[in-house]
mmCIF file of C-alpha atoms in Angstrom:
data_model
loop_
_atom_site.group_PDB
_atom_site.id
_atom_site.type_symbol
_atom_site.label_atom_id
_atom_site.label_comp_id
_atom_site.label_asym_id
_atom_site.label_seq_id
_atom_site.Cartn_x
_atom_site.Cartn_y
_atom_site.Cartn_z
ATOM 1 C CA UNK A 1 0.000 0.000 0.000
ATOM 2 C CA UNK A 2 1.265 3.885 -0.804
ATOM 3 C CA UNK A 3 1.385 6.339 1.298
ATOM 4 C CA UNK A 4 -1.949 8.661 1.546
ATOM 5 C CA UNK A 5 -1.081 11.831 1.660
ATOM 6 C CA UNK A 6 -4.433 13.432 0.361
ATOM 7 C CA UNK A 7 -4.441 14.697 4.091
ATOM 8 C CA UNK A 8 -1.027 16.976 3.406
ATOM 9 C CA UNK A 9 -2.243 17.910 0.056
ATOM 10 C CA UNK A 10 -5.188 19.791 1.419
ATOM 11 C CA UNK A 11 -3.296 21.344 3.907
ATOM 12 C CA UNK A 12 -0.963 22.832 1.601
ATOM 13 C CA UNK A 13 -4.000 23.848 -0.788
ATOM 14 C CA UNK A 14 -2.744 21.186 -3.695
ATOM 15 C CA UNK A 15 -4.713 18.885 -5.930
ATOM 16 C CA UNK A 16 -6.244 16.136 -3.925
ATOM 17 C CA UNK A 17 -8.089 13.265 -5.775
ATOM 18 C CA UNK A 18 -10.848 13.343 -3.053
ATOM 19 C CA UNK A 19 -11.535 15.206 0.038
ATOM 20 C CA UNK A 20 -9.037 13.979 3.197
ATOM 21 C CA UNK A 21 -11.213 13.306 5.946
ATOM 22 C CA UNK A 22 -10.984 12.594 9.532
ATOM 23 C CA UNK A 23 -12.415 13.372 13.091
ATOM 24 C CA UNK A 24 -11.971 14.809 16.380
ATOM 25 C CA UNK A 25 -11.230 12.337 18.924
ATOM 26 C CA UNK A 26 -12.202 9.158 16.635
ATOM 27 C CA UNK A 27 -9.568 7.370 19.098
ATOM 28 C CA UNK A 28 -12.451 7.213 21.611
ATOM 29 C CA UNK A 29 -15.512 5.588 23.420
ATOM 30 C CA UNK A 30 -17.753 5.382 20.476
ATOM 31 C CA UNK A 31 -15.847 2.277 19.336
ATOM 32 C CA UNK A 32 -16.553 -1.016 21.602
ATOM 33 C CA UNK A 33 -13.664 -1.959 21.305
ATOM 34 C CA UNK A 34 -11.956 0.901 22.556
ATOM 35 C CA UNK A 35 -14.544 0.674 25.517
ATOM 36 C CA UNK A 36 -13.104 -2.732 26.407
ATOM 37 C CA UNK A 37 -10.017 -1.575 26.598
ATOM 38 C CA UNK A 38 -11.072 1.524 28.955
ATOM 39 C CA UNK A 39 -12.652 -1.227 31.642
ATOM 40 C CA UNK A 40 -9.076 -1.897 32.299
ATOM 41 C CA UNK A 41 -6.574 0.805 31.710
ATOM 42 C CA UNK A 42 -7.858 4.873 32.358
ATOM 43 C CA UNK A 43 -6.748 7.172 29.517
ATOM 44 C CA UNK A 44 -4.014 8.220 31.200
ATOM 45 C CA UNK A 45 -2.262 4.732 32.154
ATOM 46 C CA UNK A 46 -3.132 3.990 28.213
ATOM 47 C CA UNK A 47 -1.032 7.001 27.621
ATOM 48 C CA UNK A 48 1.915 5.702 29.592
ATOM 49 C CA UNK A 49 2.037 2.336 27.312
ATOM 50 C CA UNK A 50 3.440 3.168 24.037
ATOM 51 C CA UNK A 51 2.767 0.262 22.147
ATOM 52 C CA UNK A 52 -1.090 0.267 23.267
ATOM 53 C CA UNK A 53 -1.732 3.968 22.701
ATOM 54 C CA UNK A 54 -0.111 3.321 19.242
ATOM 55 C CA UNK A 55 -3.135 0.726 18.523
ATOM 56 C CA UNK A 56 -5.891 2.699 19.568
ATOM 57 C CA UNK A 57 -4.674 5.234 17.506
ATOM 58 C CA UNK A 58 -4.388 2.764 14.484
ATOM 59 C CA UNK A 59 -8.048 1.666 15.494
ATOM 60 C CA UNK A 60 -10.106 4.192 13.725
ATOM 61 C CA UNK A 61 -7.699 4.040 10.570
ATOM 62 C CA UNK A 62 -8.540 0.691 9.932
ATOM 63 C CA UNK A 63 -11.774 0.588 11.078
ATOM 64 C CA UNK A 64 -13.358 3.854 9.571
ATOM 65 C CA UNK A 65 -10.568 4.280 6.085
ATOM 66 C CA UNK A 66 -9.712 8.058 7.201
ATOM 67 C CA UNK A 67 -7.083 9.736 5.568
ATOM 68 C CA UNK A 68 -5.013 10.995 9.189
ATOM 69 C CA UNK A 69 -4.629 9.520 12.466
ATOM 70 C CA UNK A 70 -4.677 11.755 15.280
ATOM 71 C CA UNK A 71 -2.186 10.619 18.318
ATOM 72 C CA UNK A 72 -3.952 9.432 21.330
ATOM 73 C CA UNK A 73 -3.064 11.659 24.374
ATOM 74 C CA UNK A 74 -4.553 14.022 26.329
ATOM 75 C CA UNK A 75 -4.329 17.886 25.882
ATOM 76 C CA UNK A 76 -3.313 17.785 30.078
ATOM 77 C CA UNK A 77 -0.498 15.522 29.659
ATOM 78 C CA UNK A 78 2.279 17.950 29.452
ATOM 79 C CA UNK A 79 1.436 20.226 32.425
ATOM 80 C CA UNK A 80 2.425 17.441 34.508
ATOM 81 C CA UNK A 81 5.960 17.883 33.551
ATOM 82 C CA UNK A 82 5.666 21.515 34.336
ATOM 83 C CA UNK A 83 4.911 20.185 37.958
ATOM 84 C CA UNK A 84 0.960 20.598 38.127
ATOM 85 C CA UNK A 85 -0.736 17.530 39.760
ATOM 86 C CA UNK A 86 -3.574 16.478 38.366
ATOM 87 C CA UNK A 87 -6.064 13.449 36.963
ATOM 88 C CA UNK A 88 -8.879 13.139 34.574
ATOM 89 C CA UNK A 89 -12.218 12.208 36.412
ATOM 90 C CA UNK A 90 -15.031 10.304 34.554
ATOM 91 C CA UNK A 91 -17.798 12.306 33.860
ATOM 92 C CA UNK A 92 -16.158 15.665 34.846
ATOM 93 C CA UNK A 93 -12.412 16.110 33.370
ATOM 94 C CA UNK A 94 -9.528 17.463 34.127
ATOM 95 C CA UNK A 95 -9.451 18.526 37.542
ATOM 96 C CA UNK A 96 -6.480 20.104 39.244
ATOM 97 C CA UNK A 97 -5.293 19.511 43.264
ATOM 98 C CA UNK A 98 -3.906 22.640 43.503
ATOM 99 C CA UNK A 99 -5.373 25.420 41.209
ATOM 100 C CA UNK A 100 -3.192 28.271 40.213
ATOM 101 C CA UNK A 101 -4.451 31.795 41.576
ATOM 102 C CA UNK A 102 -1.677 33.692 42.285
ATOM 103 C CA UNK A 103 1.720 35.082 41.015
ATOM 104 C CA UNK A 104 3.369 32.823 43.067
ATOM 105 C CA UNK A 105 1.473 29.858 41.864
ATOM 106 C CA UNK A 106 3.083 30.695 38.388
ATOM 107 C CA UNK A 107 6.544 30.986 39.289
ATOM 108 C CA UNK A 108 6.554 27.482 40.878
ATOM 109 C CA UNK A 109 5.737 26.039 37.285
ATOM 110 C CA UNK A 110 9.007 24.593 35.814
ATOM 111 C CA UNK A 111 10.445 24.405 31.771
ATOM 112 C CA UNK A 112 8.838 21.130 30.457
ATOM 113 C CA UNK A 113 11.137 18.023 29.851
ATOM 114 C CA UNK A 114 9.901 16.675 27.420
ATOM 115 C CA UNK A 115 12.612 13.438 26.879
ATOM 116 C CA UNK A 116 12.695 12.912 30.451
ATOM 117 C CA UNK A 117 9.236 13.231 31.574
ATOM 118 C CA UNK A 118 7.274 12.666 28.085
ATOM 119 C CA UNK A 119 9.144 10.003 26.596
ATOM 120 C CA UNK A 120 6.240 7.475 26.306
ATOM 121 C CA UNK A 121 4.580 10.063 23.852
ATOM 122 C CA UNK A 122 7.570 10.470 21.679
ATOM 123 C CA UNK A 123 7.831 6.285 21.506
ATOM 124 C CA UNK A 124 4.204 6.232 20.707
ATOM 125 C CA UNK A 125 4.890 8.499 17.535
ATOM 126 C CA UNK A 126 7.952 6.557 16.782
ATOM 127 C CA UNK A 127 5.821 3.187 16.264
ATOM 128 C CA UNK A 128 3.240 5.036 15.024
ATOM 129 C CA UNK A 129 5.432 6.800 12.366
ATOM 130 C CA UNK A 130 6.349 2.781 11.565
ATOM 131 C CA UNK A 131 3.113 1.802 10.951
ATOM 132 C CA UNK A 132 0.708 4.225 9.687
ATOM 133 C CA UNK A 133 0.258 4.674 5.744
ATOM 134 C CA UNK A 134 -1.429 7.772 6.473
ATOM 135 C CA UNK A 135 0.014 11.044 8.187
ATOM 136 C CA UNK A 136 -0.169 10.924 11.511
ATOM 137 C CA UNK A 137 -1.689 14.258 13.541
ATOM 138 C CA UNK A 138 -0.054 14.872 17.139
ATOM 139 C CA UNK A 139 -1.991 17.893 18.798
ATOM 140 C CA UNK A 140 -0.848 19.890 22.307
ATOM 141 C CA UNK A 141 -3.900 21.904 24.159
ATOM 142 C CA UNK A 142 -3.585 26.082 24.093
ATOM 143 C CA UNK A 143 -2.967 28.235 26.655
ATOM 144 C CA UNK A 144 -6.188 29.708 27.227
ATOM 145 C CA UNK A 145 -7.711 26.593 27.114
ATOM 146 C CA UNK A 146 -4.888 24.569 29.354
ATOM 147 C CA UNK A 147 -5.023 28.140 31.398
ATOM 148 C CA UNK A 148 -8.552 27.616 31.893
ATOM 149 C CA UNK A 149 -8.238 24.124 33.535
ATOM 150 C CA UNK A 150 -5.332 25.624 35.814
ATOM 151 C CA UNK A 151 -6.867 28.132 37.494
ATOM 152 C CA UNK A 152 -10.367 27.152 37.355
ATOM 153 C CA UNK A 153 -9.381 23.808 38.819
ATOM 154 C CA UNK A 154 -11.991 21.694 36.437
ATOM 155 C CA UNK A 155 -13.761 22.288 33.326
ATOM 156 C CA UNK A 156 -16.129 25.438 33.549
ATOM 157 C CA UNK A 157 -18.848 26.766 32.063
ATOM 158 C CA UNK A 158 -18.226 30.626 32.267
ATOM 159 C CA UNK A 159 -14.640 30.929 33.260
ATOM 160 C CA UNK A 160 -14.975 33.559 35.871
ATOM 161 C CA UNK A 161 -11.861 32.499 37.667
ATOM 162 C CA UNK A 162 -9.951 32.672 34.218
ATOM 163 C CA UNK A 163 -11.127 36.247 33.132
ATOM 164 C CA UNK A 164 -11.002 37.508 36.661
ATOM 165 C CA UNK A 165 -6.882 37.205 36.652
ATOM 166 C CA UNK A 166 -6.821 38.276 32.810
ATOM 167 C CA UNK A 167 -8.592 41.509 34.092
ATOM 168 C CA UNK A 168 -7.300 42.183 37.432
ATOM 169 C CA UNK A 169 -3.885 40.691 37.280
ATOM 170 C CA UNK A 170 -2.688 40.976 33.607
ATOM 171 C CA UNK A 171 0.963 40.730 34.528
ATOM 172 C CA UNK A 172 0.526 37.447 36.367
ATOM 173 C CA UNK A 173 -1.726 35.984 33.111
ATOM 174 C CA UNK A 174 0.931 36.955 30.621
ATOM 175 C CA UNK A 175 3.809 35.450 32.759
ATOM 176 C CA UNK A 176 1.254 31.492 32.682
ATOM 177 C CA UNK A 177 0.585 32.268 29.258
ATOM 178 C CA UNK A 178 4.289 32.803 28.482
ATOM 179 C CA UNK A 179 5.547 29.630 30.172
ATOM 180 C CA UNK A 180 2.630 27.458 28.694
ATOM 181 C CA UNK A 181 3.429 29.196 25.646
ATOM 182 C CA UNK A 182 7.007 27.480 25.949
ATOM 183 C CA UNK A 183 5.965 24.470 27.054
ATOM 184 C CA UNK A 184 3.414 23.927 24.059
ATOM 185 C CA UNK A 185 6.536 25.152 21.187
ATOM 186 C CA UNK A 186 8.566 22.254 22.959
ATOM 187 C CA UNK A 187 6.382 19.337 23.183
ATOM 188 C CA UNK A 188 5.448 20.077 19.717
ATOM 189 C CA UNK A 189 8.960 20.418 18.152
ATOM 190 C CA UNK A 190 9.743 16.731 19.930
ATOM 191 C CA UNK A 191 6.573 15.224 18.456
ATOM 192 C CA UNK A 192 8.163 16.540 14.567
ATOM 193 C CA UNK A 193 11.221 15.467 15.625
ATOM 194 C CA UNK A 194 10.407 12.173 16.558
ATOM 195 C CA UNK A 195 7.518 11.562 13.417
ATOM 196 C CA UNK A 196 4.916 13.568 13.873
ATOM 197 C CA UNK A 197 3.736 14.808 10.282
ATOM 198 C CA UNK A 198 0.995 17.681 11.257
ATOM 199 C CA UNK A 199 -0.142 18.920 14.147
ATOM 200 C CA UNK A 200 -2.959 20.577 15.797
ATOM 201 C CA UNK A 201 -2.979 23.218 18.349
ATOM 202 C CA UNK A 202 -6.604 22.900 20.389
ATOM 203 C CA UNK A 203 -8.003 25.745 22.173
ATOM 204 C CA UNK A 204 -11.294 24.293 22.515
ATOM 205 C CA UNK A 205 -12.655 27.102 24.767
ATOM 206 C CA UNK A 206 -11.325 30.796 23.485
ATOM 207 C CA UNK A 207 -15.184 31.077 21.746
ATOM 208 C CA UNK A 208 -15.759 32.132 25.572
ATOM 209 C CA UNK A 209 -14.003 35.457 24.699
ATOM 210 C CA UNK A 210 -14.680 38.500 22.828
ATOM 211 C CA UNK A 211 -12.393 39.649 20.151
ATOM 212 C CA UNK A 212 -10.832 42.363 22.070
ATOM 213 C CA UNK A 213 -10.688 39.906 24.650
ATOM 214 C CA UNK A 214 -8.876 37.347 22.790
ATOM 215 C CA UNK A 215 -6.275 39.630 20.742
ATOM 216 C CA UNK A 216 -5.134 41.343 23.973
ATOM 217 C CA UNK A 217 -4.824 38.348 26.361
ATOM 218 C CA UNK A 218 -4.158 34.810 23.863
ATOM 219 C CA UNK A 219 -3.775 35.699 20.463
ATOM 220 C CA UNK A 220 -0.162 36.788 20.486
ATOM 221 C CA UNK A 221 0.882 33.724 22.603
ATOM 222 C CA UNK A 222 -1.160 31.588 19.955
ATOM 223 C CA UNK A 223 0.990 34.112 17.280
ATOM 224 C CA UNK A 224 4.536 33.099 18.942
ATOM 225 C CA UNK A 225 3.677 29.727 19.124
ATOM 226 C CA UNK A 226 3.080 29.044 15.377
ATOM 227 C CA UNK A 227 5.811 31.958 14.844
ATOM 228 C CA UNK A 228 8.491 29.491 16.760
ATOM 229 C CA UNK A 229 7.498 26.848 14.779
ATOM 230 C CA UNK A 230 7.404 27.885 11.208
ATOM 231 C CA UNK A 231 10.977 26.364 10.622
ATOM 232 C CA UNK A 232 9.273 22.989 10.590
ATOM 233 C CA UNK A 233 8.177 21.365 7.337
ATOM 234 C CA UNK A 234 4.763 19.943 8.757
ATOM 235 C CA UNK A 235 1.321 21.823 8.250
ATOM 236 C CA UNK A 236 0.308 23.399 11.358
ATOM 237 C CA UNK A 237 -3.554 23.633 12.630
ATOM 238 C CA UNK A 238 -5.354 26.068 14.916
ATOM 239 C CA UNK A 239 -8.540 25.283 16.000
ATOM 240 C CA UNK A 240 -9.846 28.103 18.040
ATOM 241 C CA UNK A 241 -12.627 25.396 19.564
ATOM 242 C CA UNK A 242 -16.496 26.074 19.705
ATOM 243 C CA UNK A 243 -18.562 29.892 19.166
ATOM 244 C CA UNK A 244 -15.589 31.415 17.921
ATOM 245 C CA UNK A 245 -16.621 31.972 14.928
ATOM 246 C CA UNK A 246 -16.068 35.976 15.797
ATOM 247 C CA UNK A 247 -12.584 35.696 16.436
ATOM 248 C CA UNK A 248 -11.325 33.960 12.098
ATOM 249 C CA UNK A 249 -10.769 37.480 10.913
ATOM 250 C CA UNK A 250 -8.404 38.143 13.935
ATOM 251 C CA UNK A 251 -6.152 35.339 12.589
ATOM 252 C CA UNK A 252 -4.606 36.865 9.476
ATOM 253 C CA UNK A 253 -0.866 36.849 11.303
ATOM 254 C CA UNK A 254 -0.879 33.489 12.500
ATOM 255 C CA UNK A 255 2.345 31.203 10.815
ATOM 256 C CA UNK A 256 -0.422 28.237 10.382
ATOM 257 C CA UNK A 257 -1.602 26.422 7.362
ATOM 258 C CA UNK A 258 -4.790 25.202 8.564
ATOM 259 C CA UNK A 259 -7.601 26.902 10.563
ATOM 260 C CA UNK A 260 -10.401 24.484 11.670
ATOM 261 C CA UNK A 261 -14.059 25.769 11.689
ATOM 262 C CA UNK A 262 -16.783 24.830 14.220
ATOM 263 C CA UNK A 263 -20.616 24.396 13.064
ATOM 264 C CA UNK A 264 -21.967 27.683 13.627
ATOM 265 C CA UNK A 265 -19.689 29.466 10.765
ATOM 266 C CA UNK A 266 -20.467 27.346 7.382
ATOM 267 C CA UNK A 267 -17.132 27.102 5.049
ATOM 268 C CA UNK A 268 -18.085 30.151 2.700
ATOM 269 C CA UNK A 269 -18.361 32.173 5.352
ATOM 270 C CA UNK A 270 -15.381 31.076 7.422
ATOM 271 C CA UNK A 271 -13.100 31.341 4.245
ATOM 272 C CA UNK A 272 -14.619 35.005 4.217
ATOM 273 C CA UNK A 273 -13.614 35.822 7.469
ATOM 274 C CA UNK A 274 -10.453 34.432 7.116
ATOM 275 C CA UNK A 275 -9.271 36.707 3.633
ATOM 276 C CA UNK A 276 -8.941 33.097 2.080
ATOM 277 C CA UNK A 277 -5.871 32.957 3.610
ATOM 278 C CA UNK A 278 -5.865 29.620 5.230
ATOM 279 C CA UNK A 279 -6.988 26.210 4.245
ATOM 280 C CA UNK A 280 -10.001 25.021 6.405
ATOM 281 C CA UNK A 281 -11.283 21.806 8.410
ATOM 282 C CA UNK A 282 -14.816 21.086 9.269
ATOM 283 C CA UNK A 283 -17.208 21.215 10.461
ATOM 284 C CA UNK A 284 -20.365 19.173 10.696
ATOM 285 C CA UNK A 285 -22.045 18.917 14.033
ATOM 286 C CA UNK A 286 -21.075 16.375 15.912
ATOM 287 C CA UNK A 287 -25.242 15.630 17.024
ATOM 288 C CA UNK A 288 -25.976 15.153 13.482
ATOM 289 C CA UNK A 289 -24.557 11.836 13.030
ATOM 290 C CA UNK A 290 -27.539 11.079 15.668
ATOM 291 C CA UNK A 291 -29.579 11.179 12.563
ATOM 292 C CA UNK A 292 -30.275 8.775 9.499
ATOM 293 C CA UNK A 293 -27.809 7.869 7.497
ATOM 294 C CA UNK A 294 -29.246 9.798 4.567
ATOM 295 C CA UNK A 295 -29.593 12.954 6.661
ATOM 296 C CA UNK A 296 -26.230 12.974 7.850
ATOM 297 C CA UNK A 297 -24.953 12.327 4.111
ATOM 298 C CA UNK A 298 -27.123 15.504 3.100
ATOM 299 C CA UNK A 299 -25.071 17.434 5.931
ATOM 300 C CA UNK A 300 -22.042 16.164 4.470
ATOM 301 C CA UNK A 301 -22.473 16.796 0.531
ATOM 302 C CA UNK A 302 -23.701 20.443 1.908
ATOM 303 C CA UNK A 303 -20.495 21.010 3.945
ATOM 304 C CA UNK A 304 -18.380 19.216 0.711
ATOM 305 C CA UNK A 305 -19.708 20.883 -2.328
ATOM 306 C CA UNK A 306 -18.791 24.111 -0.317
ATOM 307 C CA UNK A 307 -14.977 22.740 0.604
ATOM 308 C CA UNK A 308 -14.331 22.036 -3.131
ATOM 309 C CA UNK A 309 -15.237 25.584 -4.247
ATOM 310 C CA UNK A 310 -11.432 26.264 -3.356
ATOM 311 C CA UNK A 311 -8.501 24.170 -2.877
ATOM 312 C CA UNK A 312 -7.452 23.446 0.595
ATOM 313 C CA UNK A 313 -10.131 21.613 2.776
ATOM 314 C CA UNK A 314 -10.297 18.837 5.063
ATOM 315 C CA UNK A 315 -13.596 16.948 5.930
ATOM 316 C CA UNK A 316 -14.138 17.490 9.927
ATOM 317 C CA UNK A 317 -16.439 17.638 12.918
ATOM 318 C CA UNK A 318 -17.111 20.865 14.519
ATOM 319 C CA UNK A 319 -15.399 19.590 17.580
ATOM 320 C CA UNK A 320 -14.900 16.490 19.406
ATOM 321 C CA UNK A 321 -17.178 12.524 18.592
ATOM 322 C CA UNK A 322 -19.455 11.130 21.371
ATOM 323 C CA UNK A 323 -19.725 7.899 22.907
ATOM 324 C CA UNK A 324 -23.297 8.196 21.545
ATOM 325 C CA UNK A 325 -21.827 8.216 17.754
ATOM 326 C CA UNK A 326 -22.055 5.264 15.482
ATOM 327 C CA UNK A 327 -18.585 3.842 13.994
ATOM 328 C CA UNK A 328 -20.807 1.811 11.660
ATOM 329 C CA UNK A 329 -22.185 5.424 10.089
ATOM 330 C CA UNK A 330 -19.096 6.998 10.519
ATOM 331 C CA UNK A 331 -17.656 4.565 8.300
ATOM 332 C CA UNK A 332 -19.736 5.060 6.013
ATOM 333 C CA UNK A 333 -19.902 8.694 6.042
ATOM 334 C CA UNK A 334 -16.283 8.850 5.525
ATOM 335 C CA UNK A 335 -16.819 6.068 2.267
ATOM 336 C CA UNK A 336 -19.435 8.577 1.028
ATOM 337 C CA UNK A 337 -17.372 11.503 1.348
ATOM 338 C CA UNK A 338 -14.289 10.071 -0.775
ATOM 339 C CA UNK A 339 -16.898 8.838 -3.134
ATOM 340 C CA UNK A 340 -18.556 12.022 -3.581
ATOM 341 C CA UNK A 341 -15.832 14.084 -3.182
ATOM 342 C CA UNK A 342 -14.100 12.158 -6.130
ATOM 343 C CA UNK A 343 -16.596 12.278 -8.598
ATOM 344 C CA UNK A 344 -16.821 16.069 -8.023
ATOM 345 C CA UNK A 345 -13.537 16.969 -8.335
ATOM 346 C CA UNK A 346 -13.476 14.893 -11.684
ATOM 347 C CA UNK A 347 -16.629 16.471 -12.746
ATOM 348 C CA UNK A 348 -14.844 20.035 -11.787
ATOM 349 C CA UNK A 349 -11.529 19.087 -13.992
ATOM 350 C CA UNK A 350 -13.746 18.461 -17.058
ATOM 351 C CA UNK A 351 -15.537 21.570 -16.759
#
């Protein structure tokens, strides 16, 4: 078998002979056999075995024909290195002993070591760069959105804790955002290094600012990041997570190839917003593939027939799959959006 790289193509805004497609978290509990797996080991000891995080993230490219694998982590496993304790509780998230509130809180937080403390990660992408015929994604979480588990000590709904210290303490936010900053540029030049062949920055809950908001307190971390990193030869995502649909035409500066689209902003529009300058992933609704099979197809064509107007697009949820989520549709939504994708690209070539 050749290498796909359909997935890097689209990226990079070249001819593709069918839309790449994959999903948010399809290394997860919608798959049974994944679920087995979780009755014995939590995500995090899975984490810690390199050789069986490297099959569950091989599980959905066999199972579902997608044209990337995304690395299975967790977007809290390198703030442990940085010397915050915390675990992953079922049914809530990350939740954090010790919550950081204060200046001094935020001096205690070391430089990441990434070989030392991370090294199970980096052999995970080594057997994973072994194995896979298609590229495989590794992903770090933002600063806002790792910030936002820090101080508020668990996921929130309105981030008061979060936005209090942006507005009251702005010197003490900048100094977490600069050493998260650092620790995210790290952990994501080691996962290049060691095979990593794209990579996705997630800051899954920024939509919770304003734009003012969000270019004064995270965009020009987010802008150094991707800055630091242009050197490398891998296409770089941002998705700026869920409602943020206000904050594309902010992103004109960012060094990144990709900018990934939630539901609320259809792929016209978010090309709009964005000057054209990106390529885009998305960005059906995750709920929809609740539906019938020929519902969720009608999603998808809409969502496809707008991603081929221009080159550069990647098929996509609007965030994260369920446990409630089918992998028998899924794979064969994915089967319907090669198919489809194909014959209108041909179609497109003759005209």
């Amino acid at each position: 078998m050749t290498y796909n790289d359909q997935f890097i193509r689209a990226c990079r805004k070249q001819e593709v002979d069918h839309i790449p497609v994959w999903y948010m978290r399809q290394a997860g509990r919608y798959d049974p056999e994944y679920r087995k797996i979780k009755e014995k080991y939590s995500l995090l000891e899975i984490c810690k075995q390199p050789e069986l995080a490297a099959e569950v993230t091989l599980m959905p490219v066999r199972k579902l024909g997608v044209d990337a694998a995304i690395l299975y982590s967790d977007i809290m496993n390198p703030v442990a290195s940085i010397g915050v304790d915390f675990d992953i509780v079922k049914d809530i998230g990350p939740v954090i002993d010790n919550p950081i509130r204060s200046a001094a809180d935020v001096e205690k937080l070391k430089p990441i070591d990434v070989e030392g403390d991370l090294g199970h990660v980096l052999e995970t992408i080594r057997i994973l760069d072994k194995e896979l015929k298609v590229p495989l994604i590794t992903f770090a979480g933002a600063p806002f959105t790792i910030a936002s588990y820090l101080i508020e000590g668990r996921p929130s709904k309105n981030y008061i804790r979060t936005k209090e210290m942006m507005y009251s303490e702005p010197k003490v936010w900048f100094s977490l955002m600069d050493k998260l900053g650092d620790m995210v540029i790290a952990y994501l030049r080691a996962h290049v290094a060691n095979g990593g062949k794209a990579f996705q920055l997630f800051d899954s809950w920024v939509g919770a600012l304003s734009p003012r908001d969000f270019q004064t307190y995270v965009l020009p971390t987010v802008t150094r990041i991707f800055a630091e990193l242009e050197d490398l030869n891998v296409p770089k995502i941002y998705f700026p997570g869920v409602s943020s649909g206000e904050l594309l035409p902010t992103l004109s500066g960012l060094k990144a190839e990709v900018i990934g689209l939630d539901w609320r902003v259809s792929i016209t529009e978010g090309r709009k917003r964005l000057n054209g300058q990106f390529a885009v992933q998305g960005n059906l609704d995750p709920t929809v593939l609740t539906a019938p099979m020929e519902v969720i197809k009608q999603y998808a064509k809409d969502i496809v027939d707008q991603g081929i107007l221009e080159p550069g697009y990647i098929f996509n949820l609007g965030h994260g799959l369920f446990p409630e989520a089918s992998l028998e549709k899924l794979r064969e939504l994915t089967a319907y959006i090669h198919e489809y994708s194909a014959e209108a690209i041909k179609v497109g070539a003759r005209q």
